[in-house]
mmCIF file of C-alpha atoms and ligand atoms in Angstrom:
data_model
loop_
_atom_site.group_PDB
_atom_site.id
_atom_site.type_symbol
_atom_site.label_atom_id
_atom_site.label_comp_id
_atom_site.label_asym_id
_atom_site.label_seq_id
_atom_site.Cartn_x
_atom_site.Cartn_y
_atom_site.Cartn_z
ATOM 1 C CA MET A 83 -33.317 45.693 -27.071
ATOM 2 C CA ALA A 84 -36.578 44.917 -28.831
ATOM 3 C CA LYS A 85 -37.714 41.293 -28.597
ATOM 4 C CA ARG A 86 -37.284 39.051 -31.633
ATOM 5 C CA LEU A 87 -38.767 35.675 -32.434
ATOM 6 C CA LEU A 88 -36.811 34.723 -35.543
ATOM 7 C CA THR A 89 -36.343 31.112 -34.467
ATOM 8 C CA THR A 90 -37.348 29.164 -31.376
ATOM 9 C CA LEU A 91 -33.789 29.716 -30.124
ATOM 10 C CA ASN A 92 -34.711 33.301 -29.253
ATOM 11 C CA LEU A 93 -36.619 31.864 -26.289
ATOM 12 C CA SER A 94 -35.111 30.845 -22.990
ATOM 13 C CA TYR A 95 -36.031 27.423 -21.688
ATOM 14 C CA SER A 96 -38.508 28.894 -19.200
ATOM 15 C CA GLU A 97 -40.043 31.140 -21.812
ATOM 16 C CA ALA A 98 -40.646 28.266 -24.260
ATOM 17 C CA TRP A 99 -42.361 26.215 -21.567
ATOM 18 C CA GLY A 100 -44.107 29.293 -20.209
ATOM 19 C CA LEU A 101 -45.576 30.047 -23.625
ATOM 20 C CA LEU A 102 -47.258 26.638 -23.592
ATOM 21 C CA PHE A 103 -48.753 27.192 -20.148
ATOM 22 C CA ARG A 104 -49.806 30.706 -21.031
ATOM 23 C CA ALA A 105 -51.363 29.767 -24.384
ATOM 24 C CA ALA A 106 -53.391 27.062 -22.602
ATOM 25 C CA GLU A 107 -54.571 29.646 -20.035
ATOM 26 C CA ILE A 108 -55.517 32.037 -22.824
ATOM 27 C CA LYS A 109 -57.396 29.280 -24.634
ATOM 28 C CA ASN A 110 -59.308 28.152 -21.582
ATOM 29 C CA ALA A 111 -60.113 31.533 -20.018
ATOM 30 C CA ASN A 112 -62.392 34.203 -21.262
ATOM 31 C CA TYR A 113 -59.303 36.085 -22.386
ATOM 32 C CA THR A 114 -59.423 39.799 -22.937
ATOM 33 C CA SER A 115 -56.499 42.140 -23.183
ATOM 34 C CA ASP A 116 -55.733 45.704 -24.199
ATOM 35 C CA LEU A 117 -51.991 45.134 -24.164
ATOM 36 C CA LEU A 118 -51.651 46.334 -27.750
ATOM 37 C CA ALA A 119 -53.915 49.392 -27.463
ATOM 38 C CA GLY A 120 -52.420 52.236 -29.475
ATOM 39 C CA LYS A 121 -49.948 49.930 -31.242
ATOM 40 C CA THR A 122 -49.749 49.228 -34.969
ATOM 41 C CA ILE A 123 -47.996 46.139 -36.211
ATOM 42 C CA VAL A 124 -46.873 45.937 -39.825
ATOM 43 C CA MET A 125 -47.376 42.530 -41.412
ATOM 44 C CA ILE A 126 -44.905 41.988 -44.270
ATOM 45 C CA PHE A 127 -46.124 38.955 -46.211
ATOM 46 C CA GLU A 128 -44.033 38.022 -49.243
ATOM 47 C CA LYS A 129 -45.751 34.621 -49.473
ATOM 48 C CA ALA A 130 -49.374 33.520 -49.253
ATOM 49 C CA SER A 131 -50.890 32.695 -45.863
ATOM 50 C CA THR A 132 -54.278 31.833 -44.434
ATOM 51 C CA ARG A 133 -53.711 30.598 -40.874
ATOM 52 C CA THR A 134 -50.675 32.608 -39.810
ATOM 53 C CA ARG A 135 -51.806 35.911 -41.210
ATOM 54 C CA VAL A 136 -55.428 35.679 -40.134
ATOM 55 C CA SER A 137 -54.661 34.341 -36.646
ATOM 56 C CA PHE A 138 -52.073 37.076 -36.044
ATOM 57 C CA GLU A 139 -54.379 39.797 -37.366
ATOM 58 C CA ILE A 140 -57.262 38.596 -35.209
ATOM 59 C CA ALA A 141 -54.987 38.197 -32.180
ATOM 60 C CA VAL A 142 -53.617 41.744 -32.530
ATOM 61 C CA ASN A 143 -57.129 43.047 -33.011
ATOM 62 C CA GLN A 144 -58.523 41.229 -29.986
ATOM 63 C CA MET A 145 -55.642 42.601 -27.921
ATOM 64 C CA GLY A 146 -56.579 46.165 -28.863
ATOM 65 C CA GLY A 147 -53.963 46.790 -31.564
ATOM 66 C CA LYS A 148 -54.042 47.401 -35.296
ATOM 67 C CA THR A 149 -52.297 45.700 -38.193
ATOM 68 C CA LEU A 150 -51.236 46.959 -41.571
ATOM 69 C CA LEU A 151 -50.446 44.574 -44.428
ATOM 70 C CA MET A 152 -47.480 45.108 -46.754
ATOM 71 C CA THR A 153 -46.758 42.817 -49.686
ATOM 72 C CA ARG A 154 -44.196 42.892 -52.500
ATOM 73 C CA HIS A 155 -46.874 43.987 -54.947
ATOM 74 C CA ASP A 156 -48.004 47.115 -53.175
ATOM 75 C CA SER A 157 -44.769 48.365 -51.642
ATOM 76 C CA GLN A 158 -41.246 49.270 -52.693
ATOM 77 C CA LEU A 159 -40.066 45.836 -51.519
ATOM 78 C CA GLY A 160 -41.030 44.490 -54.945
ATOM 79 C CA ARG A 161 -38.926 47.237 -56.563
ATOM 80 C CA HIS A 162 -35.775 46.240 -54.709
ATOM 81 C CA GLU A 163 -35.643 48.862 -51.992
ATOM 82 C CA PRO A 164 -32.982 47.461 -49.638
ATOM 83 C CA ILE A 165 -34.345 45.564 -46.644
ATOM 84 C CA ALA A 166 -32.129 47.630 -44.364
ATOM 85 C CA ASP A 167 -33.777 50.847 -45.584
ATOM 86 C CA THR A 168 -37.257 49.367 -45.215
ATOM 87 C CA ALA A 169 -36.402 48.280 -41.671
ATOM 88 C CA ARG A 170 -35.158 51.708 -40.612
ATOM 89 C CA VAL A 171 -38.195 53.494 -42.033
ATOM 90 C CA LEU A 172 -40.777 51.079 -40.600
ATOM 91 C CA SER A 173 -39.060 51.341 -37.215
ATOM 92 C CA ARG A 174 -40.007 54.986 -37.119
ATOM 93 C CA TYR A 175 -43.692 54.351 -37.830
ATOM 94 C CA ALA A 176 -44.695 51.017 -36.372
ATOM 95 C CA ASP A 177 -44.510 49.102 -33.111
ATOM 96 C CA GLY A 178 -43.546 45.738 -34.571
ATOM 97 C CA LEU A 179 -43.092 43.606 -37.658
ATOM 98 C CA ILE A 180 -44.615 40.208 -38.358
ATOM 99 C CA VAL A 181 -42.839 38.847 -41.416
ATOM 100 C CA ARG A 182 -43.332 35.951 -43.841
ATOM 101 C CA THR A 183 -40.479 35.790 -46.306
ATOM 102 C CA TYR A 184 -38.201 33.605 -48.440
ATOM 103 C CA ALA A 185 -34.548 33.908 -47.341
ATOM 104 C CA HIS A 186 -34.195 33.774 -43.567
ATOM 105 C CA SER A 187 -31.499 36.448 -43.915
ATOM 106 C CA THR A 188 -34.282 38.945 -44.738
ATOM 107 C CA LEU A 189 -35.503 38.511 -41.162
ATOM 108 C CA ASP A 190 -31.979 38.895 -39.822
ATOM 109 C CA PHE A 191 -31.613 42.148 -41.782
ATOM 110 C CA LEU A 192 -34.971 43.462 -40.606
ATOM 111 C CA ALA A 193 -34.022 42.670 -37.029
ATOM 112 C CA ALA A 194 -30.518 44.134 -37.374
ATOM 113 C CA TYR A 195 -31.682 47.420 -38.875
ATOM 114 C CA SER A 196 -34.838 48.032 -36.848
ATOM 115 C CA ASP A 197 -35.320 48.668 -33.172
ATOM 116 C CA ILE A 198 -38.854 47.278 -32.958
ATOM 117 C CA PRO A 199 -39.920 43.665 -32.317
ATOM 118 C CA VAL A 200 -39.728 41.271 -35.276
ATOM 119 C CA ILE A 201 -41.655 37.975 -35.408
ATOM 120 C CA ASN A 202 -40.987 35.255 -37.991
ATOM 121 C CA ALA A 203 -44.271 34.208 -39.602
ATOM 122 C CA LEU A 204 -42.360 31.647 -41.759
ATOM 123 C CA SER A 205 -39.146 31.808 -43.718
ATOM 124 C CA ASP A 206 -37.576 29.231 -46.027
ATOM 125 C CA ASP A 207 -35.732 27.876 -42.981
ATOM 126 C CA PHE A 208 -38.010 28.179 -39.941
ATOM 127 C CA HIS A 209 -41.647 28.386 -38.800
ATOM 128 C CA PRO A 210 -41.369 28.910 -35.030
ATOM 129 C CA CYS A 211 -44.920 30.152 -34.343
ATOM 130 C CA GLN A 212 -46.335 27.034 -35.998
ATOM 131 C CA ILE A 213 -44.305 24.651 -33.901
ATOM 132 C CA LEU A 214 -44.938 26.463 -30.624
ATOM 133 C CA SER A 215 -48.666 26.104 -31.179
ATOM 134 C CA ASP A 216 -48.181 22.475 -32.222
ATOM 135 C CA MET A 217 -46.502 21.856 -28.867
ATOM 136 C CA LEU A 218 -49.692 23.147 -27.240
ATOM 137 C CA THR A 219 -51.739 20.716 -29.371
ATOM 138 C CA ILE A 220 -49.486 17.852 -28.274
ATOM 139 C CA THR A 221 -49.321 18.710 -24.562
ATOM 140 C CA GLU A 222 -53.121 19.008 -24.444
ATOM 141 C CA ARG A 223 -53.189 15.274 -25.225
ATOM 142 C CA THR A 224 -49.958 14.016 -23.716
ATOM 143 C CA PRO A 225 -48.644 16.391 -21.035
ATOM 144 C CA ASP A 226 -45.713 14.119 -20.167
ATOM 145 C CA LEU A 227 -43.485 14.805 -23.133
ATOM 146 C CA GLU A 228 -40.809 12.420 -21.831
ATOM 147 C CA LYS A 229 -43.077 9.632 -23.007
ATOM 148 C CA VAL A 230 -43.821 11.058 -26.427
ATOM 149 C CA ARG A 231 -42.363 9.925 -29.727
ATOM 150 C CA ILE A 232 -42.930 12.177 -32.718
ATOM 151 C CA ALA A 233 -42.201 11.097 -36.289
ATOM 152 C CA TRP A 234 -41.633 13.659 -39.006
ATOM 153 C CA VAL A 235 -42.266 12.175 -42.451
ATOM 154 C CA GLY A 236 -41.385 14.294 -45.461
ATOM 155 C CA ASP A 237 -39.162 17.144 -46.531
ATOM 156 C CA GLY A 238 -36.435 18.455 -44.211
ATOM 157 C CA ASN A 239 -37.994 21.909 -44.529
ATOM 158 C CA ASN A 240 -38.788 25.010 -42.457
ATOM 159 C CA VAL A 241 -41.416 23.275 -40.294
ATOM 160 C CA ALA A 242 -39.081 20.295 -39.799
ATOM 161 C CA HIS A 243 -36.264 22.609 -38.665
ATOM 162 C CA SER A 244 -38.488 24.327 -36.110
ATOM 163 C CA LEU A 245 -39.733 20.962 -34.821
ATOM 164 C CA MET A 246 -36.107 19.894 -34.373
ATOM 165 C CA GLN A 247 -35.406 23.084 -32.435
ATOM 166 C CA ALA A 248 -38.440 22.387 -30.246
ATOM 167 C CA ALA A 249 -36.780 19.090 -29.302
ATOM 168 C CA ILE A 250 -34.043 21.140 -27.603
ATOM 169 C CA TYR A 251 -36.583 22.549 -25.150
ATOM 170 C CA PHE A 252 -39.099 19.727 -24.828
ATOM 171 C CA PRO A 253 -38.054 16.176 -23.937
ATOM 172 C CA PHE A 254 -39.849 14.216 -26.672
ATOM 173 C CA GLU A 255 -38.084 11.789 -28.994
ATOM 174 C CA LEU A 256 -38.061 12.909 -32.593
ATOM 175 C CA PHE A 257 -37.671 10.538 -35.518
ATOM 176 C CA MET A 258 -36.930 12.484 -38.684
ATOM 177 C CA THR A 259 -37.737 10.607 -41.891
ATOM 178 C CA PHE A 260 -37.030 11.995 -45.352
ATOM 179 C CA PRO A 261 -35.821 10.871 -48.774
ATOM 180 C CA LYS A 262 -32.107 11.017 -49.611
ATOM 181 C CA GLY A 263 -31.205 14.507 -50.743
ATOM 182 C CA TYR A 264 -34.022 16.140 -48.744
ATOM 183 C CA GLU A 265 -32.430 16.001 -45.300
ATOM 184 C CA PRO A 266 -32.772 18.936 -42.904
ATOM 185 C CA ASN A 267 -29.908 21.436 -42.897
ATOM 186 C CA THR A 268 -26.845 19.773 -41.366
ATOM 187 C CA ASP A 269 -25.827 22.838 -39.306
ATOM 188 C CA ILE A 270 -29.299 22.935 -37.760
ATOM 189 C CA ILE A 271 -29.175 19.181 -37.025
ATOM 190 C CA GLY A 272 -25.745 19.577 -35.386
ATOM 191 C CA ASN A 273 -26.855 22.552 -33.341
ATOM 192 C CA CYS A 274 -30.005 20.786 -32.068
ATOM 193 C CA LEU A 275 -28.089 17.634 -31.159
ATOM 194 C CA SER A 276 -25.379 19.591 -29.368
ATOM 195 C CA LEU A 277 -28.054 21.355 -27.319
ATOM 196 C CA GLY A 278 -29.521 18.056 -26.137
ATOM 197 C CA ALA A 279 -32.355 17.327 -28.574
ATOM 198 C CA LYS A 280 -33.206 13.618 -28.859
ATOM 199 C CA ILE A 281 -33.317 13.387 -32.648
ATOM 200 C CA TYR A 282 -32.882 10.245 -34.728
ATOM 201 C CA MET A 283 -32.783 10.132 -38.512
ATOM 202 C CA THR A 284 -33.750 7.566 -41.092
ATOM 203 C CA TYR A 285 -34.567 7.305 -44.790
ATOM 204 C CA ASP A 286 -36.991 4.465 -44.080
ATOM 205 C CA PRO A 287 -40.575 5.685 -43.458
ATOM 206 C CA GLU A 288 -41.646 2.445 -41.769
ATOM 207 C CA GLU A 289 -38.765 2.649 -39.327
ATOM 208 C CA GLY A 290 -39.476 6.346 -38.778
ATOM 209 C CA VAL A 291 -43.107 5.941 -37.735
ATOM 210 C CA GLU A 292 -42.642 2.780 -35.642
ATOM 211 C CA ASP A 293 -44.513 3.215 -32.327
ATOM 212 C CA ALA A 294 -44.863 6.960 -32.952
ATOM 213 C CA HIS A 295 -47.506 8.784 -30.901
ATOM 214 C CA TYR A 296 -47.606 11.630 -33.403
ATOM 215 C CA VAL A 297 -46.854 11.488 -37.114
ATOM 216 C CA TYR A 298 -46.295 14.931 -38.619
ATOM 217 C CA THR A 299 -46.122 15.699 -42.315
ATOM 218 C CA ASP A 300 -46.080 18.744 -44.569
ATOM 219 C CA VAL A 301 -46.197 19.510 -48.289
ATOM 220 C CA TRP A 302 -43.483 17.972 -50.459
ATOM 221 C CA ALA A 303 -42.835 21.255 -52.286
ATOM 222 C CA SER A 304 -42.928 24.343 -50.090
ATOM 223 C CA MET A 305 -43.775 27.846 -51.250
ATOM 224 C CA GLY A 306 -41.011 28.926 -53.609
ATOM 225 C CA GLN A 307 -40.347 25.347 -54.762
ATOM 226 C CA GLU A 308 -43.312 25.101 -57.135
ATOM 227 C CA ASP A 309 -40.970 24.306 -60.085
ATOM 228 C CA GLU A 310 -39.834 21.137 -58.318
ATOM 229 C CA GLN A 311 -43.355 19.895 -57.634
ATOM 230 C CA GLU A 312 -43.376 17.141 -60.259
ATOM 231 C CA LYS A 313 -39.915 15.790 -59.487
ATOM 232 C CA ARG A 314 -40.612 15.831 -55.771
ATOM 233 C CA ALA A 315 -43.963 14.038 -56.184
ATOM 234 C CA GLU A 316 -42.069 11.076 -57.612
ATOM 235 C CA ILE A 317 -39.276 11.038 -55.042
ATOM 236 C CA PHE A 318 -41.548 11.531 -52.029
ATOM 237 C CA ALA A 319 -44.241 8.998 -53.060
ATOM 238 C CA PRO A 320 -43.026 6.300 -50.610
ATOM 239 C CA TYR A 321 -43.300 8.892 -47.815
ATOM 240 C CA GLN A 322 -47.058 9.435 -48.122
ATOM 241 C CA VAL A 323 -48.835 9.321 -44.742
ATOM 242 C CA ASN A 324 -51.536 6.742 -45.394
ATOM 243 C CA GLU A 325 -53.283 4.011 -43.401
ATOM 244 C CA GLU A 326 -50.746 1.425 -44.486
ATOM 245 C CA LEU A 327 -47.808 3.436 -43.145
ATOM 246 C CA LEU A 328 -49.697 4.269 -39.942
ATOM 247 C CA ALA A 329 -50.280 0.573 -39.243
ATOM 248 C CA GLY A 330 -46.759 0.509 -37.789
ATOM 249 C CA ALA A 331 -47.269 3.561 -35.569
ATOM 250 C CA HIS A 332 -48.555 3.472 -31.966
ATOM 251 C CA PRO A 333 -52.221 2.298 -31.924
ATOM 252 C CA ASP A 334 -53.330 5.692 -30.522
ATOM 253 C CA CYS A 335 -51.172 7.634 -32.964
ATOM 254 C CA LYS A 336 -52.402 11.092 -33.989
ATOM 255 C CA VAL A 337 -51.603 12.700 -37.302
ATOM 256 C CA MET A 338 -50.462 16.297 -37.635
ATOM 257 C CA HIS A 339 -50.111 18.653 -40.594
ATOM 258 C CA CYS A 340 -49.445 22.379 -40.428
ATOM 259 C CA LEU A 341 -51.739 22.894 -43.487
ATOM 260 C CA PRO A 342 -52.366 23.668 -46.262
ATOM 261 C CA ALA A 343 -52.420 19.962 -47.201
ATOM 262 C CA HIS A 344 -52.223 18.371 -50.611
ATOM 263 C CA ARG A 345 -54.551 15.383 -50.290
ATOM 264 C CA GLY A 346 -53.350 12.402 -52.312
ATOM 265 C CA GLU A 347 -49.740 13.602 -52.062
ATOM 266 C CA GLU A 348 -48.135 13.809 -48.610
ATOM 267 C CA ILE A 349 -51.347 12.674 -46.868
ATOM 268 C CA THR A 350 -54.400 10.721 -47.982
ATOM 269 C CA ASP A 351 -57.906 12.093 -47.757
ATOM 270 C CA GLU A 352 -58.799 9.108 -45.561
ATOM 271 C CA VAL A 353 -56.119 9.992 -42.998
ATOM 272 C CA ILE A 354 -56.638 13.756 -42.851
ATOM 273 C CA GLU A 355 -60.408 13.298 -42.522
ATOM 274 C CA GLY A 356 -60.063 10.267 -40.238
ATOM 275 C CA PRO A 357 -60.118 9.849 -36.449
ATOM 276 C CA ARG A 358 -56.339 10.130 -36.048
ATOM 277 C CA SER A 359 -56.227 13.601 -37.567
ATOM 278 C CA ILE A 360 -55.767 16.553 -35.192
ATOM 279 C CA VAL A 361 -55.096 19.123 -37.891
ATOM 280 C CA TRP A 362 -58.096 21.347 -37.070
ATOM 281 C CA ASP A 363 -57.062 21.595 -33.421
ATOM 282 C CA GLN A 364 -53.580 22.502 -34.636
ATOM 283 C CA ALA A 365 -55.051 25.257 -36.792
ATOM 284 C CA GLU A 366 -57.220 26.571 -33.909
ATOM 285 C CA ASN A 367 -54.305 26.649 -31.511
ATOM 286 C CA ARG A 368 -52.435 29.015 -33.799
ATOM 287 C CA LEU A 369 -54.729 31.818 -32.576
ATOM 288 C CA HIS A 370 -54.181 31.089 -28.866
ATOM 289 C CA MET A 371 -50.431 30.750 -29.292
ATOM 290 C CA GLN A 372 -50.169 33.954 -31.339
ATOM 291 C CA LYS A 373 -51.733 35.804 -28.368
ATOM 292 C CA ALA A 374 -49.245 34.197 -25.985
ATOM 293 C CA ILE A 375 -46.384 35.150 -28.331
ATOM 294 C CA LEU A 376 -47.611 38.733 -28.567
ATOM 295 C CA GLU A 377 -47.775 38.866 -24.764
ATOM 296 C CA TRP A 378 -44.213 37.562 -24.600
ATOM 297 C CA VAL A 379 -43.110 40.303 -26.970
ATOM 298 C CA TYR A 380 -45.053 43.246 -25.538
ATOM 299 C CA GLY A 381 -45.942 42.281 -21.960
ATOM 300 C CA ASN A 382 -44.056 41.365 -18.852
ATOM 301 C CA HIS A 383 -45.630 38.055 -18.038
ATOM 302 C CA ASP A 384 -43.819 35.994 -15.397
ATOM 303 C CA TYR A 385 -42.979 32.658 -17.011
ATOM 304 C CA HIS A 386 -41.450 31.283 -13.808
ATOM 305 C CA GLN A 387 -44.782 31.193 -11.958
ATOM 306 C CA TYR A 388 -45.993 27.881 -13.402
ATOM 307 C CA THR A 389 -45.911 24.738 -11.316
ATOM 308 C CA VAL A 390 -46.253 21.065 -12.135
ATOM 309 C CA THR A 391 -47.516 18.353 -9.818
ATOM 310 C CA THR A 392 -45.559 15.091 -9.785
ATOM 311 C CA LYS A 393 -45.674 12.142 -7.388
ATOM 312 C CA HIS A 394 -43.253 14.148 -5.192
ATOM 313 C CA GLY A 395 -45.624 17.110 -4.921
ATOM 314 C CA LYS A 396 -45.869 20.521 -6.466
ATOM 315 C CA HIS A 397 -42.770 22.020 -8.085
ATOM 316 C CA GLN A 398 -41.788 25.020 -10.048
ATOM 317 C CA ALA A 399 -42.298 23.923 -13.658
ATOM 318 C CA PHE A 400 -38.657 24.378 -14.631
ATOM 319 C CA PRO A 401 -36.523 23.491 -11.614
ATOM 320 C CA HIS A 402 -33.487 22.612 -13.737
ATOM 321 C CA ALA A 403 -33.753 25.030 -16.618
ATOM 322 C CA PRO A 404 -30.542 24.422 -18.576
ATOM 323 C CA PHE A 405 -30.580 27.894 -20.100
HETATM 324 N N1 CP B 1404 -49.607 26.571 -41.326
HETATM 325 C C1 CP B 1404 -49.520 27.797 -41.889
HETATM 326 O O1 CP B 1404 -48.579 28.536 -41.637
HETATM 327 O O2 CP B 1404 -50.538 28.102 -42.716
HETATM 328 P P1 CP B 1404 -50.625 29.387 -43.632
HETATM 329 O O3 CP B 1404 -49.606 29.231 -44.746
HETATM 330 O O4 CP B 1404 -52.027 29.389 -44.156
HETATM 331 O O5 CP B 1404 -50.326 30.597 -42.804
HETATM 332 N N1 NVA B 1405 -43.414 24.099 -45.654
HETATM 333 C C1 NVA B 1405 -44.569 24.854 -46.056
HETATM 334 C C2 NVA B 1405 -45.298 25.321 -44.840
HETATM 335 C C3 NVA B 1405 -46.527 26.130 -45.117
HETATM 336 C C4 NVA B 1405 -47.185 26.599 -43.858
HETATM 337 C C5 NVA B 1405 -44.131 26.023 -46.915
HETATM 338 O O1 NVA B 1405 -43.129 26.654 -46.580
HETATM 339 O O2 NVA B 1405 -44.776 26.285 -47.935
#
């Protein structure tokens, strides 16, 4: 069956860790590849994108492949051709789909009705490629994730859901902080907790960021929620990531944002431009991780080869992979 990356849960434990190791290798080597030579990947983008679209297009290009962009405006998608029909047709032309959409079910349909790889480039519910590259940004600074505390401050949205799923695979502590009524999806919370994620939840931003090594925020109104912008701005105001809030975080705390950012709303100009901000490294790492993801989809990289060195010597990186 064709590979799918609809949520992080499509990865095995070893593959999720392996993607981090591999993306770091790709970043630090003079990486060249012709893995995608002769392949054309259709990019269906129903929402705007700078980082995800451009990094995927450049990654595909640098790996020898070609991309073709399809939006609602210039295809029959905007004229209500069923997703299932689109999936079956594109399957016969292309070698893969990279899809940014609204309802996550659109991705499920595309995957169900096509027999080519499908990658989620953001849906209303998940943003797996973002969070995988964010894990690279974090491990570059703090490789021992057992000792890492991450605080999410803001909406319980797509990026938040993928971060929670990452906590299933990686042993950091995650403090989720959001206003009442803007909690993450309860089924997703339950699923992550039952699979071993160390997730704690609070409505109190000060409690949420206490001693955090990383504070992560995102827009208060995601794409598709523009009508709620004003109402949300009022409700989320106490959740702004500013110097005052960060005073309670770990002294070396770094600040993360998937971008695009709304300065003066979820994050202050001072913080995003300040020394704690690692948002540009996050954005850069998208490109390296997209290449690693494309290799996972189209290659046969061995993700069990990686080793870690502890005080007891060198070990296979995942000696006790739970799944
Ligand atoms: N972070 C992110 O996905 O950015 P874009 O919306 O620009 O792709
Ligand atoms: N939560 C944001 C992320 C953008 C990358 C959105 O969905 O608009």
